[in-house]
XYZ file of C-alpha atoms in Angstrom:
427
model
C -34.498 2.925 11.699
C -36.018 5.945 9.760
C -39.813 6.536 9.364
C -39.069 6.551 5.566
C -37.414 3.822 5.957
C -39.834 2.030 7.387
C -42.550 3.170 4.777
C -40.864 2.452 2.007
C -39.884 -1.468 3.049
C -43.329 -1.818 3.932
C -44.912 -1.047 0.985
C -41.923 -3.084 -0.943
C -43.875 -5.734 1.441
C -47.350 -5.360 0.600
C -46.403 -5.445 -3.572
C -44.796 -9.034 -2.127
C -47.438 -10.385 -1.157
C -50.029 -9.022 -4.050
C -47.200 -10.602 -6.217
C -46.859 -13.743 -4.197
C -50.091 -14.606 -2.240
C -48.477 -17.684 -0.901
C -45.009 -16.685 -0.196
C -43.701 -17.314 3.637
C -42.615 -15.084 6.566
C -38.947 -16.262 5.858
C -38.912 -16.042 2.241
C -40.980 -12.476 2.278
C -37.906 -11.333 4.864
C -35.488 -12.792 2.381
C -36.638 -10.948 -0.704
C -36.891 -7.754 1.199
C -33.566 -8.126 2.688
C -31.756 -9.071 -0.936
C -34.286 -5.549 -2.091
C -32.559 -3.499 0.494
C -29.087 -4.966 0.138
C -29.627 -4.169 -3.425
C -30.891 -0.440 -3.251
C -27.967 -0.081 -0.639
C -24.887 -1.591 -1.958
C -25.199 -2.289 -5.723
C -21.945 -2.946 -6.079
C -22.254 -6.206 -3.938
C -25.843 -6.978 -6.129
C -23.365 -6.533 -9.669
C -20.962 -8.529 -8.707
C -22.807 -11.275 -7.011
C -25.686 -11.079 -10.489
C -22.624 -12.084 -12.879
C -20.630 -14.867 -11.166
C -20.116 -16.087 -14.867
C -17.906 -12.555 -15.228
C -16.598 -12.268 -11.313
C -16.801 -15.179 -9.584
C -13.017 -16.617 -9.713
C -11.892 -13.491 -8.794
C -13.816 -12.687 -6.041
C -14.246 -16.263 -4.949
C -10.240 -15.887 -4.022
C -9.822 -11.879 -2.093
C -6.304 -12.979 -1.037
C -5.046 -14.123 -4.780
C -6.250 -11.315 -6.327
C -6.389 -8.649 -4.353
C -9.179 -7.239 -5.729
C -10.181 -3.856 -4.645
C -13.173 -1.434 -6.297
C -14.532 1.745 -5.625
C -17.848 2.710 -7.304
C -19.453 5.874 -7.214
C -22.477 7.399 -8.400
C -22.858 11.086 -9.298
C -26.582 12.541 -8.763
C -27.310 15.842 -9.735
C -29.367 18.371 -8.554
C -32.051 20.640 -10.136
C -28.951 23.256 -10.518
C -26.473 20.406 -12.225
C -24.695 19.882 -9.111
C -23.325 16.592 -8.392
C -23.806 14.409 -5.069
C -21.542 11.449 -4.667
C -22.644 7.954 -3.340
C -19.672 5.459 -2.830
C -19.827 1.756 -2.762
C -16.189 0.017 -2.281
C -15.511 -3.787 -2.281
C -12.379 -4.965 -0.961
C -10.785 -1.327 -0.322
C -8.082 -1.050 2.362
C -5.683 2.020 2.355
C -3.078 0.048 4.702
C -2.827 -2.688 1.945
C 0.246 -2.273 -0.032
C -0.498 -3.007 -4.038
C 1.867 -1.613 -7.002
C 0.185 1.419 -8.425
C 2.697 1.479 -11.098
C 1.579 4.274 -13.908
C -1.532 5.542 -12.342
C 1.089 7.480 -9.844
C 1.749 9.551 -13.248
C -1.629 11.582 -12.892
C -0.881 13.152 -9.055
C 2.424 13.461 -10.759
C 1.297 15.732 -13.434
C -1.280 17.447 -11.453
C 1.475 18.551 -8.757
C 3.763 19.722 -11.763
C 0.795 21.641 -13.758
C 0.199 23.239 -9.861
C 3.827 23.959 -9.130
C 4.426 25.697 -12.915
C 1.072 27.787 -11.931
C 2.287 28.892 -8.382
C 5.725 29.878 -9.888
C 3.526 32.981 -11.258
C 5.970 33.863 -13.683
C 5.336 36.007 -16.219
C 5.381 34.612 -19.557
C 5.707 31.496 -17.787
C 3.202 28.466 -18.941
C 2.794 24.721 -19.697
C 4.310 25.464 -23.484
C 7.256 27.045 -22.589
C 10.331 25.435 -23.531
C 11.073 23.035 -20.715
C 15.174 22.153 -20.810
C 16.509 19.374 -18.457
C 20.146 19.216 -17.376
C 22.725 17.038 -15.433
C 23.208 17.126 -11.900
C 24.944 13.667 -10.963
C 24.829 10.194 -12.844
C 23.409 8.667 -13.997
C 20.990 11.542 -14.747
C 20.068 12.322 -17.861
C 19.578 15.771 -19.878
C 16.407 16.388 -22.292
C 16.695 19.772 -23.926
C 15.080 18.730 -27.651
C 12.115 16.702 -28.379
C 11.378 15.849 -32.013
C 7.894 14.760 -31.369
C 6.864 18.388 -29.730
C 5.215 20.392 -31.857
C 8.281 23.514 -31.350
C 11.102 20.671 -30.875
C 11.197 21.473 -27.741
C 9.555 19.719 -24.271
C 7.222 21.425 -22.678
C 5.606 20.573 -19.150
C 2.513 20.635 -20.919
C 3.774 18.099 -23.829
C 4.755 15.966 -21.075
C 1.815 15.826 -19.518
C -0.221 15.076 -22.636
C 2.484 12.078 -23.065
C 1.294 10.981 -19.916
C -2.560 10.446 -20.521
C -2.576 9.498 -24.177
C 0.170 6.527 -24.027
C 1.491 6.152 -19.850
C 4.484 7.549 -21.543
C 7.343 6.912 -18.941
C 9.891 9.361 -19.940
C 7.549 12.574 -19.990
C 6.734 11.008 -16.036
C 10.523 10.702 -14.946
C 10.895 14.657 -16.018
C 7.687 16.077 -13.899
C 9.111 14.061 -11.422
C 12.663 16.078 -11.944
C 10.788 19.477 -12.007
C 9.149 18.565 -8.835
C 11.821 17.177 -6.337
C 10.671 14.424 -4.353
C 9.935 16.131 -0.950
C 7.898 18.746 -2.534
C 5.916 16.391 -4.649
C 4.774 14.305 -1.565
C 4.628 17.140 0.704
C 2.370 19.321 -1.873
C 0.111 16.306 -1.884
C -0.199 15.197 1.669
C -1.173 19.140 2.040
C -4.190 18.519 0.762
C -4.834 15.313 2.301
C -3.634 12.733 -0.269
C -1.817 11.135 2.788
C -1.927 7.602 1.556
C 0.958 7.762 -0.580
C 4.781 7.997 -1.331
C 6.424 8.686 -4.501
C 9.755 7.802 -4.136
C 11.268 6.587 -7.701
C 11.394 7.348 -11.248
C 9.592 4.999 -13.580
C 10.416 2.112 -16.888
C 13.534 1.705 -18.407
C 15.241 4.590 -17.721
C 14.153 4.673 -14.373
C 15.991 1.171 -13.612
C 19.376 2.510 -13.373
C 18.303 5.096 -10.219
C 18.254 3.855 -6.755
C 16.922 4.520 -3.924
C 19.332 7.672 -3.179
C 19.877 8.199 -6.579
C 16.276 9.050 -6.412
C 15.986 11.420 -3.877
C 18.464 13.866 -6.502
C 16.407 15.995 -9.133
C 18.185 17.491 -12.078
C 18.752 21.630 -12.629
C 15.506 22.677 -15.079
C 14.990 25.366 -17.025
C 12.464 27.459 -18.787
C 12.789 29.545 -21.232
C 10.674 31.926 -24.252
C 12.639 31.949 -26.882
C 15.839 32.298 -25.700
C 15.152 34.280 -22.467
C 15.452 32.944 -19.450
C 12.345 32.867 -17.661
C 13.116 30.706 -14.363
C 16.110 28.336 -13.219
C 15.482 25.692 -10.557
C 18.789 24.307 -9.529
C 19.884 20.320 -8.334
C 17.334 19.649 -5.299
C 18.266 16.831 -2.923
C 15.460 15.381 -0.721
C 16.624 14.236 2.672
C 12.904 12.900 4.292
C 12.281 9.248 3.917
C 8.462 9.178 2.454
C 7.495 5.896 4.376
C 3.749 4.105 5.370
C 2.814 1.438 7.801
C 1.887 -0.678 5.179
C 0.803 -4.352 4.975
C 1.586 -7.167 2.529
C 5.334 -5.356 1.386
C 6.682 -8.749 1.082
C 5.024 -10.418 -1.519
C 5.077 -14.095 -3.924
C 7.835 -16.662 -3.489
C 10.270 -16.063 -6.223
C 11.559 -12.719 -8.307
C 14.006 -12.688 -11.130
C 16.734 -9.894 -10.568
C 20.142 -9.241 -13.639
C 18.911 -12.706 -15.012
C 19.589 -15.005 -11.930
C 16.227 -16.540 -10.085
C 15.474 -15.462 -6.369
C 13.848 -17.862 -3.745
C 12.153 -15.561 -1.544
C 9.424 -12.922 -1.740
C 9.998 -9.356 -3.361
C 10.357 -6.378 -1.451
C 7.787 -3.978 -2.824
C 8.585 -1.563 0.509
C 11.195 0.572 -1.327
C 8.180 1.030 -4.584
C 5.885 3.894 -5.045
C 2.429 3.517 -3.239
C -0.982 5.313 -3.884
C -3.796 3.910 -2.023
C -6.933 3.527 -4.209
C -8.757 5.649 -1.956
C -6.399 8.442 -2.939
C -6.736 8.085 -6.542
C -10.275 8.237 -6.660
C -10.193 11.558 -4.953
C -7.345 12.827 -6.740
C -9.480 12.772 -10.048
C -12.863 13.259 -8.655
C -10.492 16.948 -6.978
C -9.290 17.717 -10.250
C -12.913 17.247 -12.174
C -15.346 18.214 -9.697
C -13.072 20.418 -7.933
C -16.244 22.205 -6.606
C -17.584 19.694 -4.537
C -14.292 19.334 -2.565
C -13.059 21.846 0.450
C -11.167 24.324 -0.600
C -7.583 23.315 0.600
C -7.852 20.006 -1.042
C -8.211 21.725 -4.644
C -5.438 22.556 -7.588
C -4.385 25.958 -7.558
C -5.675 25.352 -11.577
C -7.030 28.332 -13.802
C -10.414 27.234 -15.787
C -8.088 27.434 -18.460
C -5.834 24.539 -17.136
C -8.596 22.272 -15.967
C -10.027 22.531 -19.616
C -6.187 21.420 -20.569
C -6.358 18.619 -18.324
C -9.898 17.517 -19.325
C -8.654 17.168 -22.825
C -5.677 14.991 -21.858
C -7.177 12.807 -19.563
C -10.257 12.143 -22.216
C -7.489 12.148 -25.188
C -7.537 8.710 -27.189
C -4.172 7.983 -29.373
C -5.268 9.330 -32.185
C -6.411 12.170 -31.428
C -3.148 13.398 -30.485
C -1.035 15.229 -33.163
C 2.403 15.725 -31.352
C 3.096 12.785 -30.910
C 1.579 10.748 -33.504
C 0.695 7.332 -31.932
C -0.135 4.082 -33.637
C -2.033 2.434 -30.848
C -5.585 1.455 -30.752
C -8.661 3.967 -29.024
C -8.747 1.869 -26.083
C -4.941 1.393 -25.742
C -5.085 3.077 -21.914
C -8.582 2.325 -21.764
C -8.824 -0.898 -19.243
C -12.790 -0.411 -18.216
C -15.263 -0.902 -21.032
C -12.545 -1.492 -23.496
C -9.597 -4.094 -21.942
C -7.072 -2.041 -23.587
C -7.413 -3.342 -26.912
C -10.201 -1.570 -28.645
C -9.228 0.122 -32.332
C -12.396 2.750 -31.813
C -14.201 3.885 -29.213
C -17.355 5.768 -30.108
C -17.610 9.524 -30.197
C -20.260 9.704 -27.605
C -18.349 7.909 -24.991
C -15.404 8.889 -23.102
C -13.056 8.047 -20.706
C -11.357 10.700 -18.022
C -8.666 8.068 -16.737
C -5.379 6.998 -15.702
C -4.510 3.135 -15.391
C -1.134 1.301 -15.040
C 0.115 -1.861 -14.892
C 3.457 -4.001 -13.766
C 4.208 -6.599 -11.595
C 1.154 -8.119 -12.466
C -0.921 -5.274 -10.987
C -3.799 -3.849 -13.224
C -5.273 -0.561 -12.133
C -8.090 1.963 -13.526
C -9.368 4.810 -12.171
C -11.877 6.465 -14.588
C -14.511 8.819 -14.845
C -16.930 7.437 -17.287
C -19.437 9.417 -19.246
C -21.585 8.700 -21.999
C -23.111 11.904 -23.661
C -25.956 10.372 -25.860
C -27.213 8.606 -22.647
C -26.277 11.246 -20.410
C -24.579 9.193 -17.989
C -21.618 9.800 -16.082
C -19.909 7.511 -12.937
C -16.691 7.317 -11.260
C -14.780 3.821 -11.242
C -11.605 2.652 -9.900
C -9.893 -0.989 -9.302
C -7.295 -2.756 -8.712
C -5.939 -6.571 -9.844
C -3.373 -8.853 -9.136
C -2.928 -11.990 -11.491
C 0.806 -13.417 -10.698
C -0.311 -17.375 -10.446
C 3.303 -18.284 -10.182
C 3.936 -16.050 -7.528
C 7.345 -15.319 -9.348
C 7.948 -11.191 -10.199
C 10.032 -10.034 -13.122
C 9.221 -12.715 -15.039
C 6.779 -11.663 -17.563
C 4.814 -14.372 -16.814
C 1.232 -12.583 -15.527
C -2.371 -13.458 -16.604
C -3.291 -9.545 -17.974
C -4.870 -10.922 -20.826
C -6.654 -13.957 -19.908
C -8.157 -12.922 -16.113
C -7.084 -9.146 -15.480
C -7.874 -6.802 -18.474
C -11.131 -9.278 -19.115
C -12.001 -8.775 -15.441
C -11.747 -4.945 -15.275
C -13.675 -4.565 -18.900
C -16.971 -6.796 -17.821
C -16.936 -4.609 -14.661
C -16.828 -1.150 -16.275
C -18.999 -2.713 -19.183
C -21.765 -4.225 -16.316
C -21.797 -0.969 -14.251
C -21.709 0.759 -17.331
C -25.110 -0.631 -18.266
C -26.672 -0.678 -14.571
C -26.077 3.620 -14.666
C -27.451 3.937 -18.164
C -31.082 1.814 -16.396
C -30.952 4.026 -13.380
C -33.316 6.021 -12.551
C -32.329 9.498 -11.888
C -33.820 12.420 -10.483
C -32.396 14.977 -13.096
C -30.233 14.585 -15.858
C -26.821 15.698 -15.740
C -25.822 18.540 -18.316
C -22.396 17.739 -19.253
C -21.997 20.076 -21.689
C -19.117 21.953 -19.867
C -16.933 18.696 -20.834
C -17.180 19.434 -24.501
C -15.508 23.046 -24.700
């Protein structure tokens, strides 16, 4: 136990007892234990302050599979951050469904990969044209809602962030090739994860080997050819010791009812862990070593801190109808029409099998406040998958709003030893 320490507890316990004259031994050592739980895990104070808001999830761990990671950002006295983590529930071995947030590793690898290609004339808005390897592949070389009616990496990638567009995902996958989108990541020590499959819809009719095939891309300015990447097959089997694969009772699969658990073991995986550093790398790339960092320009982080911030209507190509908070699950639940100017939201979330996931970087400008915040849910009561029948609305969005909402406010009362200037996030 520090000296400091020390000092500081016992002059907690001499305001204690000027407070409460007649207050016992036991109940003095209670108070300052609950004061020093509090200034050392205030995560743990939050969520046990508002049982009204978390209680029946965190009452029941192995239901909901609730897992949070909570970090503060102090700076110094020359605007450089310091990072204090507080996790609840975080396990790295613990399989969950990541579903869309894998999309933002995804489009950081691609935005990397387009960089180290160090082309010239090469860049996110060149014409990006897709063709056909094997089926059931699919070609893209026109998009409508592109601003030159053509796809572009860097269209996709705005896709991505402002709607979890699926589509735009599937063709940075295509660009990247499986092996070298894992192994590019596990480089710089994103080890907890395996991205294995393409995503929605589309993404259905590809299985497991089908997967492992990425289409010939090409990219062009105007109509020269500026570099050709031909069919890639990737022979290495991505897998994890992971625990909890088999999960629920029941899953629904062409229609027909299955009694016995799905098997999530063939699924993408992203442990929590790793996509809290992934954004914290890619926005404070500073204050990681230097072989964990994007190859990125200033240039292309300013790109990416635009699309990771944008809101629905803010973007132009394409035009969305879909509310400010529509990928917006802390704070906002996803449902929000406006969100104010003062406050955004550097994020990615997803959500499928009844898994909810956020992992945000929060910052309010008028109150100069900024945090990091990511969690994950599982509401499936029936224990039945593919069956549309989850509780996102009524336990899991409300659940992941009152906890970015409650930290939210607990940052904006703390005390801070200098302010941050975030002005650098406005250019």
């Amino acid at each position: 136990m520090s000296r400091v320490w020390y000092l500081k507890q016992s002059f907690t316990a001499q305001l204690l007892f000027m407070n409460y004259p007649k207050i016992s031994l036991f109940g003095l050592l209670l108070l300052l234990c609950y004061s020093v739980e509090a200034q050392q895990h205030p995560l743990q104070t939050i969520l046990k302050e508002n049982p009204n808001l978390f209680e029946v999830v965190i009452s029941q761990p192995e239901r909901y599979e609730t897992q949070i990671i909570y970090t503060q950002i102090n700076r110094d006295a020359q605007n450089r951050p310091h990072f204090t983590s507080y996790t609840y529930g975080v396990d790295s071995s613990r399989y969950f469904y990541p579903a869309s947030t894998i999309k933002m590793p995804v489009a950081f690898a691609a935005l990397e990969k387009l960089r180290l290609l160090q082309i010239e004339g090469l860049d996110r808005n060149s014409p990006m044209h897709t063709g056909v390897g094997r089926p059931p592949q699919t070609a893209a070389q026109i998009d409508s809602t592109a601003p030159t009616g053509s796809p572009s990496l860097g269209h996709y990638i705005r896709k991505i962030f402002a709607v979890s567009d699926n589509d735009a995902s599937n063709r940075l996958y295509e660009f990247l090739g499986q092996e070298y989108l894992n192994r590019s990541l596990r480089a710089k020590g994103f080890d907890q994860l395996r991205i294995v499959h393409r995503l929605g819809p589309s993404g259905a009719a590809f299985g497991p080997e089908d997967n492992q095939y990425t289409n010939p891309i090409s990219f062009y300015n105007d109509q020269q050819l500026l570099y050709h990447q031909g069919p890639v097959h990737s022979k290495i089997p991505f897998q994890l010791q992971l625990q909890g694969t088999q999960k629920g009772q029941a899953y629904y699969a062409q229609g027909e009812k299955v009694n016995q658990p799905f098997d999530f073991s063939p699924k993408n995986f992203i442990s929590l862990q790793n996509l809290h550093d992934l954004l914290k790398t890619v926005l404070f790339p500073e204050s990681v070593p230097e072989q964990q960092r994007f190859a990125f320009t200033k240039e292309d982080y300013q790109f990416l801190y635009h699309c990771l911030s944008i809101r629905p209507r803010e973007c132009k190509a394409p035009v969305y109808d879909k509310p400010d908070g529509y990928v917006k699950f802390f704070l906002y639940g996803g449902a929000t029409d406006s969100i104010p100017d003062h406050i955004r939201i550097y994020n990615k979330v997803g959500w499928a099998y009844g898994y909810l996931t956020d992992v945000a970087y929060i910052v309010d400008f008028k109150q100069q406040t900024e945090f990091l915040l990511a969690a994950t849910i599982h509401v499936n009561a029936n224990q039945t998958y593919n069956d549309n029948t989850y509780e996102y609305e009524t336990i899991g969005l409300p659940f992941l709003q009152n906890l970015g909402q409650v930290i939210y406010d607990y940052e904006v009362r703390r005390k801070k030893g200098y302010l941050p200037d975030l002005s650098y996030l406005k250019k």
